[in-house]
């Protein structure tokens, strides 16, 4: 990995950011959610030089150039098959699935801190950017302070809503208050962060953005012909297959709809640990022939699937540990693709999906309400058209470019603040 020249901010042309994250594509074509990678790429396009530091994973390269970004993956356990805390749905999910992963956390935290310090010692960086409060925000604070390096912590939601308890709350408050700036992706995440650290003032709301990939009419027609019944409708869900997403409620809604709509079909895009359970549930409900589990889809192809569908349904729920949908990029993607949205009113979804304005909101854990909303959209085409139009207008500012520009402006302000010693 290339090193920048030392000698202060003026000693090199590009401003350099060290991005520390626990979730980053492990290789080309990986199904790991790519929004951190997208931000790194978009900052690169704006003239920033971004290096990424992430945990190693089995079969992943220790160091590589991935889509123009230098990625360094630190080892934290040996042999590599033991490195199971991160990826495959995220650290929170892996901790829930296997409590033994908690025993690996001290090693992850220590080696992450050591890797950050090593990077800061070996190369010149203008700023440290940590994604998620724990552990990145915590290790970032510990590493950045001795170097007097500006440090931004970005909260994506799951880290704020989950990981409850007095001790963890203290770690989170320390990480948030120790950062020079904190960003959140929704009003719900901001509210939760302020509940953890009420005295926090350096707080900015910068939602993650989506790529404005226009659907390909030929591809849309092909998908519609393949998956939609003659009478319709074709419903779609896009996202991880985990309990929090409430996909079981969507399957039950399809079972209810099938009693009156003979051609109702459902596409499920995404991977996750709940896939087998959802396939079994569809079989028990007698709707296996109506449901297509597509799996992971190339991000550039997702808008085509969304445009091919008649209605997008995202029945997310708030879990007992507090975790919930912090922002919901798939909802924004559906709105941009011109597909009417049905969603639950939890977490940060309400920032973009407003009832009867940009979509329809239903209570969580209510398949009957989902089915009723589907029938309403089918029987009120004027309402569907209004929702589509207003949703497209509302999502104009939720682009990757807009997100990168806001982060770049925040970074510039922090570097200006530091250079003027104020």
Short mmCIF file of C-alpha atoms in Angstrom, two decimals:
data_model
loop_
_atom_site.label_atom_id
_atom_site.label_comp_id
_atom_site.label_asym_id
_atom_site.label_seq_id
_atom_site.Cartn_x
_atom_site.Cartn_y
_atom_site.Cartn_z
CA UNK A 1 0.00 0.00 0.00
CA UNK A 2 1.35 3.39 -0.93
CA UNK A 3 2.44 5.78 1.77
CA UNK A 4 1.95 9.52 1.63
CA UNK A 5 4.82 11.91 2.13
CA UNK A 6 5.18 13.32 5.59
CA UNK A 7 5.40 16.98 6.34
CA UNK A 8 1.97 18.32 7.21
CA UNK A 9 -1.21 18.90 5.26
CA UNK A 10 0.57 20.87 2.57
CA UNK A 11 3.14 18.12 2.00
CA UNK A 12 0.97 16.16 -0.44
CA UNK A 13 -1.64 16.98 -3.03
CA UNK A 14 -4.42 14.72 -1.82
CA UNK A 15 -5.92 14.86 1.63
CA UNK A 16 -5.67 11.40 3.16
CA UNK A 17 -8.31 9.60 5.20
CA UNK A 18 -7.91 6.34 7.06
CA UNK A 19 -11.32 4.66 7.06
CA UNK A 20 -11.78 2.01 9.76
CA UNK A 21 -14.74 -0.34 9.47
CA UNK A 22 -15.87 -3.82 10.48
CA UNK A 23 -17.97 -4.31 7.35
CA UNK A 24 -16.42 -4.07 3.88
CA UNK A 25 -16.54 -6.32 0.80
CA UNK A 26 -14.06 -9.15 1.34
CA UNK A 27 -13.43 -9.60 -2.37
CA UNK A 28 -14.81 -8.53 -5.74
CA UNK A 29 -18.49 -9.51 -6.02
CA UNK A 30 -18.89 -10.15 -2.28
CA UNK A 31 -22.47 -9.87 -0.97
CA UNK A 32 -21.35 -7.75 2.01
CA UNK A 33 -23.31 -4.49 1.97
CA UNK A 34 -21.16 -2.01 0.03
CA UNK A 35 -22.18 1.41 1.38
CA UNK A 36 -18.85 2.02 3.17
CA UNK A 37 -17.04 1.04 -0.02
CA UNK A 38 -19.25 3.36 -2.06
CA UNK A 39 -18.47 6.28 0.24
CA UNK A 40 -14.74 5.57 -0.03
CA UNK A 41 -14.97 5.48 -3.83
CA UNK A 42 -17.02 8.67 -3.97
CA UNK A 43 -14.59 10.53 -1.69
CA UNK A 44 -11.78 9.34 -3.96
CA UNK A 45 -13.63 10.89 -6.92
CA UNK A 46 -13.81 14.19 -4.99
CA UNK A 47 -10.03 14.29 -4.57
CA UNK A 48 -9.55 12.55 -1.24
CA UNK A 49 -7.15 9.65 -0.86
CA UNK A 50 -8.83 6.91 1.16
CA UNK A 51 -7.23 3.83 2.72
CA UNK A 52 -9.50 1.25 4.35
CA UNK A 53 -8.66 -0.81 7.42
CA UNK A 54 -10.99 -3.74 8.10
CA UNK A 55 -10.87 -7.08 9.96
CA UNK A 56 -9.50 -10.04 8.08
CA UNK A 57 -11.82 -12.88 7.10
CA UNK A 58 -11.20 -16.44 5.90
CA UNK A 59 -10.13 -16.52 2.22
CA UNK A 60 -9.82 -12.72 2.05
CA UNK A 61 -6.58 -11.02 0.99
CA UNK A 62 -4.58 -9.33 3.74
CA UNK A 63 -3.90 -6.38 1.47
CA UNK A 64 -5.25 -5.46 -1.95
CA UNK A 65 -6.49 -2.72 -4.23
CA UNK A 66 -10.25 -3.17 -4.55
CA UNK A 67 -12.14 -0.92 -6.95
CA UNK A 68 -9.50 1.79 -6.66
CA UNK A 69 -9.30 1.68 -2.85
CA UNK A 70 -6.35 0.34 -0.86
CA UNK A 71 -7.75 -2.18 1.63
CA UNK A 72 -5.71 -3.51 4.54
CA UNK A 73 -7.25 -6.37 6.56
CA UNK A 74 -5.74 -6.97 9.98
CA UNK A 75 -5.56 -10.44 11.53
CA UNK A 76 -7.04 -10.87 14.99
CA UNK A 77 -7.16 -14.66 15.47
CA UNK A 78 -5.19 -17.66 14.25
CA UNK A 79 -5.99 -19.85 12.34
CA UNK A 80 -8.14 -17.68 10.12
CA UNK A 81 -11.18 -19.98 10.39
CA UNK A 82 -11.63 -18.56 13.92
CA UNK A 83 -12.18 -15.02 12.53
CA UNK A 84 -15.97 -15.17 12.67
CA UNK A 85 -16.99 -12.00 14.53
CA UNK A 86 -17.53 -9.81 11.45
CA UNK A 87 -19.15 -10.19 7.99
CA UNK A 88 -21.87 -12.71 7.06
CA UNK A 89 -24.60 -10.32 8.19
CA UNK A 90 -22.52 -8.24 10.59
CA UNK A 91 -20.98 -8.48 14.03
CA UNK A 92 -24.26 -8.02 15.93
CA UNK A 93 -25.89 -10.94 14.12
CA UNK A 94 -22.82 -13.14 14.59
CA UNK A 95 -22.78 -12.38 18.32
CA UNK A 96 -26.46 -13.30 18.56
CA UNK A 97 -25.98 -16.54 16.62
CA UNK A 98 -22.93 -17.75 18.51
CA UNK A 99 -22.20 -16.49 22.02
CA UNK A 100 -18.63 -17.85 21.72
CA UNK A 101 -17.93 -14.88 19.45
CA UNK A 102 -18.08 -12.66 22.55
CA UNK A 103 -14.87 -14.36 23.72
CA UNK A 104 -13.18 -13.16 20.52
CA UNK A 105 -14.07 -9.49 21.00
CA UNK A 106 -11.04 -8.56 23.17
CA UNK A 107 -8.71 -9.86 20.44
CA UNK A 108 -10.63 -7.97 17.74
CA UNK A 109 -10.52 -4.72 19.73
CA UNK A 110 -6.83 -5.01 20.62
CA UNK A 111 -5.60 -5.92 17.15
CA UNK A 112 -7.81 -3.28 15.56
CA UNK A 113 -6.36 -0.61 17.85
CA UNK A 114 -2.83 -1.85 17.13
CA UNK A 115 -3.49 -1.84 13.38
CA UNK A 116 -4.78 1.75 13.50
CA UNK A 117 -1.75 2.91 15.47
CA UNK A 118 0.57 1.12 13.05
CA UNK A 119 -1.10 2.82 10.08
CA UNK A 120 -0.92 6.23 11.73
CA UNK A 121 2.77 5.69 12.54
CA UNK A 122 3.73 4.43 9.09
CA UNK A 123 1.81 6.85 6.90
CA UNK A 124 0.61 10.41 7.02
CA UNK A 125 -3.14 10.82 7.39
CA UNK A 126 -5.08 14.02 7.74
CA UNK A 127 -8.13 12.42 9.33
CA UNK A 128 -9.44 9.19 10.85
CA UNK A 129 -12.97 8.06 9.94
CA UNK A 130 -14.49 5.28 12.08
CA UNK A 131 -17.68 3.50 10.99
CA UNK A 132 -19.88 2.29 13.89
CA UNK A 133 -19.46 3.31 17.53
CA UNK A 134 -18.16 -0.06 18.73
CA UNK A 135 -15.51 -1.16 18.37
CA UNK A 136 -14.24 1.23 15.66
CA UNK A 137 -15.25 4.45 17.39
CA UNK A 138 -13.71 3.25 20.65
CA UNK A 139 -10.40 2.07 19.15
CA UNK A 140 -10.34 5.16 16.95
CA UNK A 141 -10.55 7.50 19.93
CA UNK A 142 -7.75 5.64 21.72
CA UNK A 143 -5.55 5.68 18.61
CA UNK A 144 -6.23 9.18 17.29
CA UNK A 145 -5.81 11.20 20.51
CA UNK A 146 -2.03 10.73 20.89
CA UNK A 147 -1.56 11.84 17.27
CA UNK A 148 -3.87 14.85 17.68
CA UNK A 149 -5.61 13.61 14.55
CA UNK A 150 -9.17 14.77 13.69
CA UNK A 151 -11.51 11.83 14.21
CA UNK A 152 -15.03 11.35 12.81
CA UNK A 153 -17.32 8.58 14.06
CA UNK A 154 -20.18 7.59 11.75
CA UNK A 155 -23.12 5.87 13.44
CA UNK A 156 -25.12 3.58 11.16
CA UNK A 157 -27.85 2.75 13.66
CA UNK A 158 -27.43 -0.87 14.73
CA UNK A 159 -24.54 0.18 16.96
CA UNK A 160 -26.70 2.79 18.66
CA UNK A 161 -29.95 0.84 19.03
CA UNK A 162 -28.48 -2.50 20.12
CA UNK A 163 -25.66 -3.46 22.52
CA UNK A 164 -27.53 -2.28 25.59
CA UNK A 165 -26.32 -2.44 29.18
CA UNK A 166 -24.60 -0.07 31.58
CA UNK A 167 -21.02 -1.02 30.67
CA UNK A 168 -21.54 -0.97 26.90
CA UNK A 169 -23.41 2.33 27.18
CA UNK A 170 -20.39 3.83 28.95
CA UNK A 171 -18.08 2.57 26.20
CA UNK A 172 -20.40 4.08 23.59
CA UNK A 173 -20.64 7.41 25.42
CA UNK A 174 -16.83 7.52 25.73
CA UNK A 175 -16.44 6.85 22.01
CA UNK A 176 -18.99 9.47 20.99
CA UNK A 177 -17.76 12.19 23.34
CA UNK A 178 -14.12 11.44 22.47
CA UNK A 179 -14.67 11.98 18.72
CA UNK A 180 -14.18 15.38 17.11
CA UNK A 181 -17.37 14.92 15.09
CA UNK A 182 -20.17 12.36 14.91
CA UNK A 183 -22.48 11.69 11.97
CA UNK A 184 -25.78 9.80 11.96
CA UNK A 185 -27.87 8.49 9.06
CA UNK A 186 -31.38 9.36 10.23
CA UNK A 187 -33.38 11.35 12.75
CA UNK A 188 -34.09 8.13 14.68
CA UNK A 189 -30.37 7.37 14.95
CA UNK A 190 -29.70 10.95 16.06
CA UNK A 191 -32.30 10.65 18.81
CA UNK A 192 -30.76 7.40 20.01
CA UNK A 193 -27.21 8.82 19.95
CA UNK A 194 -28.32 11.81 22.02
CA UNK A 195 -29.92 9.41 24.51
CA UNK A 196 -26.49 7.79 24.92
CA UNK A 197 -24.48 11.04 24.99
CA UNK A 198 -26.85 13.94 25.83
CA UNK A 199 -24.02 16.50 25.91
CA UNK A 200 -22.84 15.70 22.39
CA UNK A 201 -22.80 18.85 20.23
CA UNK A 202 -20.62 18.01 17.21
CA UNK A 203 -23.38 15.98 15.57
CA UNK A 204 -24.33 15.98 11.86
CA UNK A 205 -27.12 14.15 10.05
CA UNK A 206 -25.69 12.78 6.80
CA UNK A 207 -27.82 9.97 5.34
CA UNK A 208 -26.20 7.32 3.20
CA UNK A 209 -27.04 7.73 -0.48
CA UNK A 210 -27.94 5.44 -3.35
CA UNK A 211 -26.55 5.12 -6.86
CA UNK A 212 -28.83 6.65 -9.48
CA UNK A 213 -28.79 3.68 -11.83
CA UNK A 214 -31.66 4.02 -14.29
CA UNK A 215 -33.55 0.78 -14.98
CA UNK A 216 -32.93 -0.82 -18.36
CA UNK A 217 -36.34 -1.14 -20.11
CA UNK A 218 -35.39 -4.36 -21.91
CA UNK A 219 -34.11 -5.98 -18.73
CA UNK A 220 -37.20 -4.80 -16.80
CA UNK A 221 -39.49 -6.30 -19.43
CA UNK A 222 -37.53 -9.57 -19.33
CA UNK A 223 -37.82 -9.82 -15.52
CA UNK A 224 -41.48 -8.89 -15.55
CA UNK A 225 -42.25 -11.55 -18.15
CA UNK A 226 -40.31 -14.15 -16.17
CA UNK A 227 -41.66 -13.52 -12.67
CA UNK A 228 -45.00 -11.72 -12.84
CA UNK A 229 -48.25 -13.64 -13.16
CA UNK A 230 -50.66 -12.59 -15.90
CA UNK A 231 -52.98 -10.80 -13.47
CA UNK A 232 -50.36 -9.77 -10.90
CA UNK A 233 -49.36 -8.21 -8.67
CA UNK A 234 -45.62 -8.81 -8.38
CA UNK A 235 -44.33 -7.86 -4.92
CA UNK A 236 -40.66 -7.47 -4.08
CA UNK A 237 -38.41 -7.36 -1.01
CA UNK A 238 -34.73 -6.40 -1.17
CA UNK A 239 -32.39 -6.76 1.80
CA UNK A 240 -30.74 -9.10 4.25
CA UNK A 241 -32.65 -12.23 5.22
CA UNK A 242 -32.65 -11.72 8.98
CA UNK A 243 -35.37 -11.71 11.63
CA UNK A 244 -35.29 -7.92 12.03
CA UNK A 245 -36.51 -7.43 8.45
CA UNK A 246 -39.87 -9.09 9.19
CA UNK A 247 -39.95 -11.09 5.96
CA UNK A 248 -42.08 -13.76 7.64
CA UNK A 249 -44.88 -11.18 7.92
CA UNK A 250 -44.58 -10.53 4.18
CA UNK A 251 -44.90 -14.26 3.42
CA UNK A 252 -48.00 -14.44 5.63
CA UNK A 253 -49.41 -11.42 3.80
CA UNK A 254 -48.88 -13.20 0.48
CA UNK A 255 -50.73 -16.22 1.87
CA UNK A 256 -53.65 -13.95 2.76
CA UNK A 257 -53.58 -12.24 -0.64
CA UNK A 258 -53.50 -15.57 -2.46
CA UNK A 259 -57.02 -16.25 -1.23
CA UNK A 260 -58.34 -13.52 -3.55
CA UNK A 261 -55.46 -12.76 -5.96
CA UNK A 262 -54.74 -15.91 -7.94
CA UNK A 263 -51.60 -14.49 -9.59
CA UNK A 264 -49.93 -12.72 -6.64
CA UNK A 265 -46.17 -13.39 -6.73
CA UNK A 266 -43.24 -12.34 -4.55
CA UNK A 267 -39.54 -11.80 -5.31
CA UNK A 268 -37.09 -11.93 -2.41
CA UNK A 269 -33.65 -10.51 -3.19
CA UNK A 270 -30.82 -10.96 -0.71
CA UNK A 271 -28.96 -13.47 1.41
CA UNK A 272 -28.87 -14.16 5.11
CA UNK A 273 -29.11 -16.75 7.87
CA UNK A 274 -32.92 -16.81 7.79
CA UNK A 275 -33.16 -18.03 4.19
CA UNK A 276 -33.79 -21.70 5.03
CA UNK A 277 -36.38 -20.78 7.69
CA UNK A 278 -38.18 -18.50 5.23
CA UNK A 279 -38.19 -21.17 2.51
CA UNK A 280 -39.70 -23.60 5.04
CA UNK A 281 -42.31 -21.01 6.11
CA UNK A 282 -43.33 -20.42 2.48
CA UNK A 283 -43.76 -24.18 2.09
CA UNK A 284 -45.87 -24.47 5.25
CA UNK A 285 -48.06 -21.56 4.11
CA UNK A 286 -48.59 -23.28 0.75
CA UNK A 287 -47.14 -20.40 -1.28
CA UNK A 288 -43.83 -21.89 -2.44
CA UNK A 289 -44.91 -21.62 -6.07
CA UNK A 290 -45.61 -17.93 -5.60
CA UNK A 291 -42.29 -16.98 -3.99
CA UNK A 292 -38.92 -16.75 -5.76
CA UNK A 293 -35.82 -16.54 -3.59
CA UNK A 294 -33.39 -14.85 -5.97
CA UNK A 295 -30.41 -14.53 -3.61
CA UNK A 296 -27.72 -11.89 -3.99
CA UNK A 297 -28.07 -9.68 -7.05
CA UNK A 298 -25.43 -7.43 -8.61
CA UNK A 299 -26.20 -3.90 -7.27
CA UNK A 300 -26.43 -2.47 -10.79
CA UNK A 301 -29.23 -4.98 -11.55
CA UNK A 302 -31.32 -4.24 -8.44
CA UNK A 303 -33.10 -1.19 -10.00
CA UNK A 304 -34.26 -3.44 -12.84
CA UNK A 305 -35.86 -5.89 -10.40
CA UNK A 306 -37.45 -3.02 -8.47
CA UNK A 307 -38.87 -1.46 -11.63
CA UNK A 308 -40.20 -4.84 -12.76
CA UNK A 309 -42.24 -5.21 -9.57
CA UNK A 310 -45.61 -3.60 -8.85
CA UNK A 311 -45.06 -2.94 -5.14
CA UNK A 312 -42.07 -2.96 -2.77
CA UNK A 313 -42.73 -4.22 0.77
CA UNK A 314 -40.31 -3.74 3.67
CA UNK A 315 -41.94 -5.05 6.88
CA UNK A 316 -39.06 -4.27 9.26
CA UNK A 317 -39.53 -4.59 13.01
CA UNK A 318 -37.87 -3.40 16.19
CA UNK A 319 -36.22 -6.29 17.99
CA UNK A 320 -36.28 -6.88 21.78
CA UNK A 321 -32.66 -5.73 22.06
CA UNK A 322 -33.63 -2.40 20.46
CA UNK A 323 -32.08 -2.99 17.03
CA UNK A 324 -34.17 -1.65 14.19
CA UNK A 325 -34.04 -0.22 10.66
CA UNK A 326 -31.87 2.87 11.10
CA UNK A 327 -32.33 4.30 7.61
CA UNK A 328 -33.33 1.74 4.98
CA UNK A 329 -31.51 2.29 1.69
CA UNK A 330 -33.60 -0.33 -0.11
CA UNK A 331 -36.73 1.77 0.50
CA UNK A 332 -35.05 4.76 -1.13
CA UNK A 333 -33.90 2.60 -4.05
CA UNK A 334 -37.47 1.39 -4.60
CA UNK A 335 -38.83 4.93 -4.44
CA UNK A 336 -36.23 6.10 -6.97
CA UNK A 337 -37.08 3.18 -9.28
CA UNK A 338 -40.72 4.27 -9.37
CA UNK A 339 -42.14 1.38 -7.35
CA UNK A 340 -44.72 2.24 -4.65
CA UNK A 341 -43.56 1.35 -1.15
CA UNK A 342 -45.27 -0.29 1.80
CA UNK A 343 -43.21 -0.09 5.00
CA UNK A 344 -43.48 -0.37 8.75
CA UNK A 345 -43.17 2.79 10.82
CA UNK A 346 -40.04 1.85 12.77
CA UNK A 347 -36.58 3.37 13.15
CA UNK A 348 -35.53 5.86 10.50
CA UNK A 349 -37.87 4.63 7.75
CA UNK A 350 -40.26 7.52 8.43
CA UNK A 351 -37.63 10.05 7.33
CA UNK A 352 -38.39 9.15 3.70
CA UNK A 353 -41.52 6.99 3.73
CA UNK A 354 -44.33 9.29 4.87
CA UNK A 355 -47.80 7.79 5.09
CA UNK A 356 -49.98 8.55 2.07
CA UNK A 357 -47.36 11.03 0.81
CA UNK A 358 -44.39 8.94 -0.36
CA UNK A 359 -45.61 5.48 0.63
CA UNK A 360 -47.92 3.58 2.93
CA UNK A 361 -46.95 2.80 6.53
CA UNK A 362 -48.31 -0.17 8.44
CA UNK A 363 -47.78 -1.42 12.03
CA UNK A 364 -45.03 -3.98 12.53
CA UNK A 365 -45.95 -7.66 12.97
CA UNK A 366 -49.20 -7.18 11.03
CA UNK A 367 -49.49 -9.31 7.84
CA UNK A 368 -53.15 -8.31 7.52
CA UNK A 369 -52.21 -4.63 7.31
CA UNK A 370 -49.62 -5.42 4.61
CA UNK A 371 -52.20 -7.34 2.59
CA UNK A 372 -54.74 -4.54 3.03
CA UNK A 373 -52.25 -1.94 1.79
CA UNK A 374 -51.42 -4.04 -1.27
CA UNK A 375 -55.12 -4.30 -2.12
CA UNK A 376 -55.53 -0.56 -1.59
CA UNK A 377 -52.73 0.30 -4.03
CA UNK A 378 -54.21 -2.05 -6.61
CA UNK A 379 -57.70 -0.57 -6.26
CA UNK A 380 -56.57 3.08 -6.12
CA UNK A 381 -54.20 3.61 -9.06
CA UNK A 382 -54.33 7.39 -8.59
CA UNK A 383 -52.95 6.96 -5.08
CA UNK A 384 -50.16 4.72 -6.38
CA UNK A 385 -49.25 7.28 -9.05
CA UNK A 386 -49.21 10.10 -6.49
CA UNK A 387 -46.97 8.11 -4.14
CA UNK A 388 -44.57 7.27 -6.98
CA UNK A 389 -44.28 10.90 -8.10
CA UNK A 390 -43.82 12.35 -4.61
CA UNK A 391 -41.41 9.59 -3.60
CA UNK A 392 -39.16 10.35 -6.56
CA UNK A 393 -39.12 14.01 -5.61
CA UNK A 394 -38.31 13.17 -1.98
CA UNK A 395 -35.36 10.94 -2.85
CA UNK A 396 -33.55 13.43 -5.12
CA UNK A 397 -31.16 14.38 -2.33
CA UNK A 398 -30.45 10.79 -1.19
CA UNK A 399 -27.68 10.14 -3.69
CA UNK A 400 -24.18 8.79 -3.22
CA UNK A 401 -22.81 12.03 -4.60
CA UNK A 402 -24.77 14.14 -2.10
CA UNK A 403 -23.56 11.96 0.77
CA UNK A 404 -19.90 12.18 -0.31
CA UNK A 405 -20.09 15.95 -0.75
CA UNK A 406 -21.48 16.37 2.78
CA UNK A 407 -18.74 14.18 4.26
CA UNK A 408 -16.09 16.06 2.24
CA UNK A 409 -17.43 19.38 3.54
CA UNK A 410 -17.34 18.09 7.11
CA UNK A 411 -13.77 16.79 6.66
CA UNK A 412 -12.67 20.11 5.12
CA UNK A 413 -14.19 22.05 8.01
CA UNK A 414 -12.36 19.87 10.53
CA UNK A 415 -9.01 20.27 8.76
CA UNK A 416 -9.57 24.04 8.51
CA UNK A 417 -10.42 24.13 12.21
CA UNK A 418 -7.23 22.24 13.07
CA UNK A 419 -4.95 24.26 10.77
CA UNK A 420 -6.16 27.51 12.33
CA UNK A 421 -5.72 26.15 15.82
CA UNK A 422 -9.15 27.25 16.94
#
